[in-house]
Amino acid sequence: ALYLSGGGVALSSLGVPDLGITTLDDVLVDARRITRACPDTPLLVDIDTGFGSTIFNVGRTIEDMEAIGVAGVHMEDQVVAKRCGHRPNKQIVSTQEMIHRITAAVDARRDPNFFIMARTDALASEGLEAAVERCKQYVEAGADALFVEAVTELSQYEAVAKALPGVPLLANLTEFGKTPLWGLDELAKVNVDIALYPLSAFRAMSKAADIVFETLHKEGSCVPCMETLHTREDTYAVIDYHKHEQMLDKFQSE
């Protein structure tokens, strides 16, 4: 499956911090590009707090995501003025308000297979017991899966899985955050079903870009760092360039 990160949209498409600055339309633009390019691969999209302060906003978000071929979303229990899940001073809404968000999302979907995942950021501020209780109520409200953010110990995943057997559980393995980078075998042992690597490729590309620009600045040429670059043929293979070029050649020859 593929994943579209809210923080990724903020960073790569807008060049802004992940502080609730992106809009529904910002995310829809990127999601539409992905579903168009990869129509046969399920896409999970981060919709932050639902993009609005009312249940109507949440409903519209679900309708728009479903309309462009998104397979599922995750929505969190932070306040609308949200923060990155691995940063301090996060504020969360009441359990009841999050239940309203989930109910609105469930009611808005037309395809019963559209996947609605509830994320809780309560672990950092309320502790494990409260986070587990929230998860129970989110599932009762209709959430199909759970995403507990900023987990610091494997036993915390185990506690959630034990309290809610059979409910898919996601681990967010974002680098340089609060959560250690456990291996898939370790996660499987505590009944984690989904491992998420939201910005790994973005960070790798950013590092490579730094190297290229620094080399250009210092050396006046990209030659010293050519091993960092995709070759032309590497890039063409990704986008199936030659197939499209052949189609154009055929069209122009007729």
Short mmCIF file of C-alpha atoms in Angstrom, two decimals:
data_model
loop_
_atom_site.label_atom_id
_atom_site.label_comp_id
_atom_site.label_asym_id
_atom_site.label_seq_id
_atom_site.Cartn_x
_atom_site.Cartn_y
_atom_site.Cartn_z
CA ALA A 1 0.00 0.00 0.00
CA LEU A 2 0.97 3.65 -0.41
CA TYR A 3 0.78 6.43 2.15
CA LEU A 4 0.36 10.20 1.86
CA SER A 5 1.67 11.98 4.95
CA GLY A 6 0.18 15.26 6.10
CA GLY A 7 3.62 16.34 7.21
CA GLY A 8 4.94 15.24 3.83
CA VAL A 9 2.44 17.42 1.98
CA ALA A 10 3.36 20.37 4.19
CA LEU A 11 7.10 19.86 3.70
CA SER A 12 7.40 18.77 0.09
CA SER A 13 4.47 20.50 -1.60
CA LEU A 14 4.14 23.70 0.42
CA GLY A 15 7.46 24.11 2.23
CA VAL A 16 5.77 24.82 5.56
CA PRO A 17 5.86 23.17 9.01
CA ASP A 18 3.43 20.42 9.97
CA LEU A 19 1.33 22.70 12.17
CA GLY A 20 -2.12 22.46 10.63
CA ILE A 21 -1.29 24.89 7.82
CA THR A 22 -2.29 22.59 4.95
CA THR A 23 -5.86 22.54 3.69
CA LEU A 24 -8.10 19.80 2.36
CA ASP A 25 -7.47 21.00 -1.19
CA ASP A 26 -3.69 20.85 -0.68
CA VAL A 27 -3.93 17.19 0.28
CA LEU A 28 -6.47 16.35 -2.42
CA VAL A 29 -4.12 17.64 -5.12
CA ASP A 30 -1.35 15.28 -4.06
CA ALA A 31 -3.69 12.36 -3.36
CA ARG A 32 -5.29 12.70 -6.80
CA ARG A 33 -1.89 12.60 -8.48
CA ILE A 34 -1.01 9.39 -6.63
CA THR A 35 -4.29 7.57 -7.30
CA ARG A 36 -4.06 8.55 -10.95
CA ALA A 37 -0.49 7.26 -11.27
CA CYS A 38 -1.07 4.10 -9.19
CA PRO A 39 -4.76 3.23 -9.56
CA ASP A 40 -4.31 -0.40 -8.52
CA THR A 41 -2.41 0.29 -5.28
CA PRO A 42 -4.38 1.25 -2.14
CA LEU A 43 -3.58 4.72 -0.80
CA LEU A 44 -3.93 5.66 2.88
CA VAL A 45 -4.12 9.42 3.45
CA ASP A 46 -3.43 11.47 6.58
CA ILE A 47 -6.35 13.88 7.00
CA ASP A 48 -5.11 15.44 10.25
CA THR A 49 -8.18 16.38 12.31
CA GLY A 50 -10.62 16.15 9.39
CA PHE A 51 -9.99 19.61 7.90
CA GLY A 52 -12.52 21.68 9.76
CA SER A 53 -14.20 22.32 13.07
CA THR A 54 -17.54 20.63 12.38
CA ILE A 55 -18.83 17.18 11.51
CA PHE A 56 -19.83 18.60 8.12
CA ASN A 57 -16.19 19.37 7.33
CA VAL A 58 -15.21 15.81 8.24
CA GLY A 59 -17.98 14.40 6.08
CA ARG A 60 -16.92 16.48 3.11
CA THR A 61 -13.32 15.34 3.54
CA ILE A 62 -14.36 11.68 3.42
CA GLU A 63 -16.57 12.23 0.39
CA ASP A 64 -13.80 14.03 -1.49
CA MET A 65 -11.18 11.41 -0.62
CA GLU A 66 -13.41 8.56 -1.69
CA ALA A 67 -14.31 10.35 -4.93
CA ILE A 68 -10.68 10.44 -6.10
CA GLY A 69 -9.98 6.79 -5.37
CA VAL A 70 -8.34 6.94 -1.95
CA ALA A 71 -8.65 3.60 -0.14
CA GLY A 72 -8.64 4.95 3.41
CA VAL A 73 -7.72 7.73 5.80
CA HIS A 74 -6.52 8.25 9.32
CA MET A 75 -7.84 11.04 11.50
CA GLU A 76 -6.49 12.18 14.86
CA ASP A 77 -7.81 13.47 18.17
CA GLN A 78 -5.73 16.64 18.37
CA VAL A 79 -7.30 20.09 18.36
CA VAL A 80 -7.67 21.76 14.95
CA ALA A 81 -4.54 23.84 15.62
CA LYS A 82 -2.59 20.59 15.59
CA ARG A 83 1.12 19.80 15.89
CA CYS A 84 3.41 17.10 14.61
CA GLY A 85 2.73 13.97 16.63
CA HIS A 86 6.34 13.75 17.80
CA ARG A 87 6.60 17.33 19.05
CA PRO A 88 5.81 18.68 22.55
CA ASN A 89 2.77 20.63 23.74
CA LYS A 90 0.17 18.72 21.76
CA GLN A 91 -3.42 19.39 22.79
CA ILE A 92 -6.18 16.86 22.30
CA VAL A 93 -9.94 17.12 22.12
CA SER A 94 -12.33 15.28 24.40
CA THR A 95 -13.09 11.66 23.68
CA GLN A 96 -16.64 12.65 22.81
CA GLU A 97 -15.53 15.19 20.21
CA MET A 98 -13.34 12.59 18.54
CA ILE A 99 -16.23 10.15 18.57
CA HIS A 100 -18.28 12.77 16.71
CA ARG A 101 -15.51 13.05 14.11
CA ILE A 102 -15.37 9.28 13.63
CA THR A 103 -19.15 8.96 13.43
CA ALA A 104 -19.27 11.72 10.83
CA ALA A 105 -16.59 9.96 8.79
CA VAL A 106 -18.35 6.60 8.96
CA ASP A 107 -21.68 8.14 8.00
CA ALA A 108 -20.14 9.98 5.03
CA ARG A 109 -18.48 7.02 3.33
CA ARG A 110 -20.38 5.37 0.53
CA ASP A 111 -18.15 2.35 0.06
CA PRO A 112 -18.25 0.14 3.18
CA ASN A 113 -14.69 -0.94 2.35
CA PHE A 114 -13.38 2.61 2.63
CA PHE A 115 -10.94 2.32 5.55
CA ILE A 116 -11.24 4.73 8.49
CA MET A 117 -8.40 4.65 10.98
CA ALA A 118 -8.48 6.55 14.28
CA ARG A 119 -5.25 8.04 15.56
CA THR A 120 -4.80 9.03 19.17
CA ASP A 121 -2.14 11.40 20.48
CA ALA A 122 -3.30 10.88 24.06
CA LEU A 123 -0.38 8.69 25.08
CA ALA A 124 1.96 11.65 25.55
CA SER A 125 -0.38 13.71 27.72
CA GLU A 126 -2.82 11.27 29.34
CA GLY A 127 -0.81 8.05 29.57
CA LEU A 128 -1.31 4.51 28.36
CA GLU A 129 -4.47 3.62 30.28
CA ALA A 130 -6.33 6.66 29.00
CA ALA A 131 -5.06 6.09 25.45
CA VAL A 132 -6.32 2.51 25.53
CA GLU A 133 -9.72 3.64 26.81
CA ARG A 134 -9.94 6.18 24.01
CA CYS A 135 -9.07 3.49 21.49
CA LYS A 136 -11.88 1.28 22.78
CA GLN A 137 -14.41 4.07 22.34
CA TYR A 138 -13.07 5.00 18.91
CA VAL A 139 -13.57 1.44 17.71
CA GLU A 140 -17.07 1.37 19.19
CA ALA A 141 -17.79 4.55 17.20
CA GLY A 142 -16.85 2.77 13.97
CA ALA A 143 -13.09 3.09 13.47
CA ASP A 144 -11.72 0.18 11.43
CA ALA A 145 -8.16 0.40 12.77
CA LEU A 146 -6.01 2.22 15.31
CA PHE A 147 -2.92 4.41 15.18
CA VAL A 148 -1.37 5.20 18.56
CA GLU A 149 1.13 8.03 18.05
CA ALA A 150 4.54 8.55 19.67
CA VAL A 151 4.81 5.11 21.26
CA THR A 152 8.03 4.69 23.23
CA GLU A 153 7.84 1.05 24.39
CA LEU A 154 6.79 -2.14 22.62
CA SER A 155 4.67 -3.04 25.64
CA GLN A 156 2.41 -0.09 24.86
CA TYR A 157 1.46 -1.61 21.50
CA GLU A 158 0.96 -4.93 23.26
CA ALA A 159 -1.45 -3.33 25.73
CA VAL A 160 -3.55 -1.79 22.97
CA ALA A 161 -3.63 -5.05 20.99
CA LYS A 162 -4.61 -7.03 24.08
CA ALA A 163 -7.44 -4.63 24.89
CA LEU A 164 -8.75 -4.68 21.30
CA PRO A 165 -7.99 -8.09 19.77
CA GLY A 166 -8.58 -8.31 16.05
CA VAL A 167 -8.49 -4.55 15.46
CA PRO A 168 -5.64 -3.64 13.07
CA LEU A 169 -2.92 -1.63 14.81
CA LEU A 170 -0.44 0.69 13.10
CA ALA A 171 3.08 1.63 14.20
CA ASN A 172 4.47 4.94 12.95
CA LEU A 173 8.21 4.45 12.42
CA THR A 174 9.14 7.99 11.52
CA GLU A 175 12.85 8.55 11.90
CA PHE A 176 14.28 10.91 14.54
CA GLY A 177 11.02 10.93 16.49
CA LYS A 178 9.82 9.58 19.82
CA THR A 179 9.31 6.02 18.61
CA PRO A 180 12.33 3.68 18.37
CA LEU A 181 12.86 2.13 14.94
CA TRP A 182 11.84 -1.40 15.82
CA GLY A 183 12.08 -4.15 13.23
CA LEU A 184 9.07 -5.82 11.67
CA ASP A 185 9.68 -9.03 13.59
CA GLU A 186 9.66 -7.15 16.89
CA LEU A 187 6.44 -5.38 15.98
CA ALA A 188 4.76 -8.59 14.89
CA LYS A 189 5.46 -10.14 18.29
CA VAL A 190 3.36 -7.43 19.98
CA ASN A 191 0.56 -7.78 17.40
CA VAL A 192 1.25 -4.67 15.33
CA ASP A 193 -0.30 -5.21 11.89
CA ILE A 194 0.89 -2.20 9.88
CA ALA A 195 4.29 -0.47 9.82
CA LEU A 196 4.39 3.07 8.51
CA TYR A 197 7.48 4.81 7.13
CA PRO A 198 5.99 8.23 6.31
CA LEU A 199 9.03 10.34 5.44
CA SER A 200 11.90 7.89 4.92
CA ALA A 201 12.15 8.43 1.16
CA PHE A 202 11.62 12.18 1.53
CA ARG A 203 14.46 12.45 4.02
CA ALA A 204 16.73 10.42 1.74
CA MET A 205 15.92 12.66 -1.23
CA SER A 206 16.44 15.78 0.86
CA LYS A 207 19.85 14.54 1.95
CA ALA A 208 20.81 13.74 -1.62
CA ALA A 209 19.68 17.20 -2.74
CA ASP A 210 21.81 18.78 0.00
CA ILE A 211 24.84 16.86 -1.26
CA VAL A 212 24.25 17.93 -4.86
CA PHE A 213 23.78 21.61 -4.09
CA GLU A 214 26.71 21.71 -1.67
CA THR A 215 28.91 20.06 -4.30
CA LEU A 216 27.77 22.48 -6.98
CA HIS A 217 28.49 25.40 -4.68
CA LYS A 218 31.94 24.18 -3.67
CA GLU A 219 33.13 22.46 -6.86
CA GLY A 220 31.19 24.21 -9.60
CA SER A 221 30.10 20.85 -11.00
CA CYS A 222 27.94 17.82 -10.19
CA VAL A 223 30.60 15.41 -11.42
CA PRO A 224 32.03 14.66 -7.93
CA CYS A 225 28.64 13.47 -6.67
CA MET A 226 27.25 11.68 -9.72
CA GLU A 227 26.79 8.46 -7.71
CA THR A 228 24.10 10.30 -5.73
CA LEU A 229 21.98 10.84 -8.85
CA HIS A 230 19.59 8.58 -10.67
CA THR A 231 20.80 8.07 -14.21
CA ARG A 232 18.53 9.20 -17.01
CA GLU A 233 17.61 5.59 -17.67
CA ASP A 234 16.85 5.02 -13.99
CA THR A 235 14.34 7.84 -14.11
CA TYR A 236 12.87 6.70 -17.42
CA ALA A 237 12.32 3.21 -15.99
CA VAL A 238 10.30 4.63 -13.09
CA ILE A 239 7.88 6.50 -15.35
CA ASP A 240 7.93 4.04 -18.28
CA TYR A 241 9.20 6.83 -20.53
CA HIS A 242 10.10 4.69 -23.53
CA LYS A 243 6.62 3.17 -23.76
CA HIS A 244 5.06 6.63 -23.89
CA GLU A 245 7.65 7.85 -26.38
CA GLN A 246 6.86 4.93 -28.66
CA MET A 247 3.17 5.81 -28.48
CA LEU A 248 3.98 9.37 -29.48
CA ASP A 249 6.21 8.16 -32.34
CA LYS A 250 3.38 5.98 -33.64
CA PHE A 251 0.86 8.84 -33.42
CA GLN A 252 3.13 11.27 -35.22
CA SER A 253 3.99 8.81 -37.98
CA GLU A 254 0.38 8.28 -39.01
#
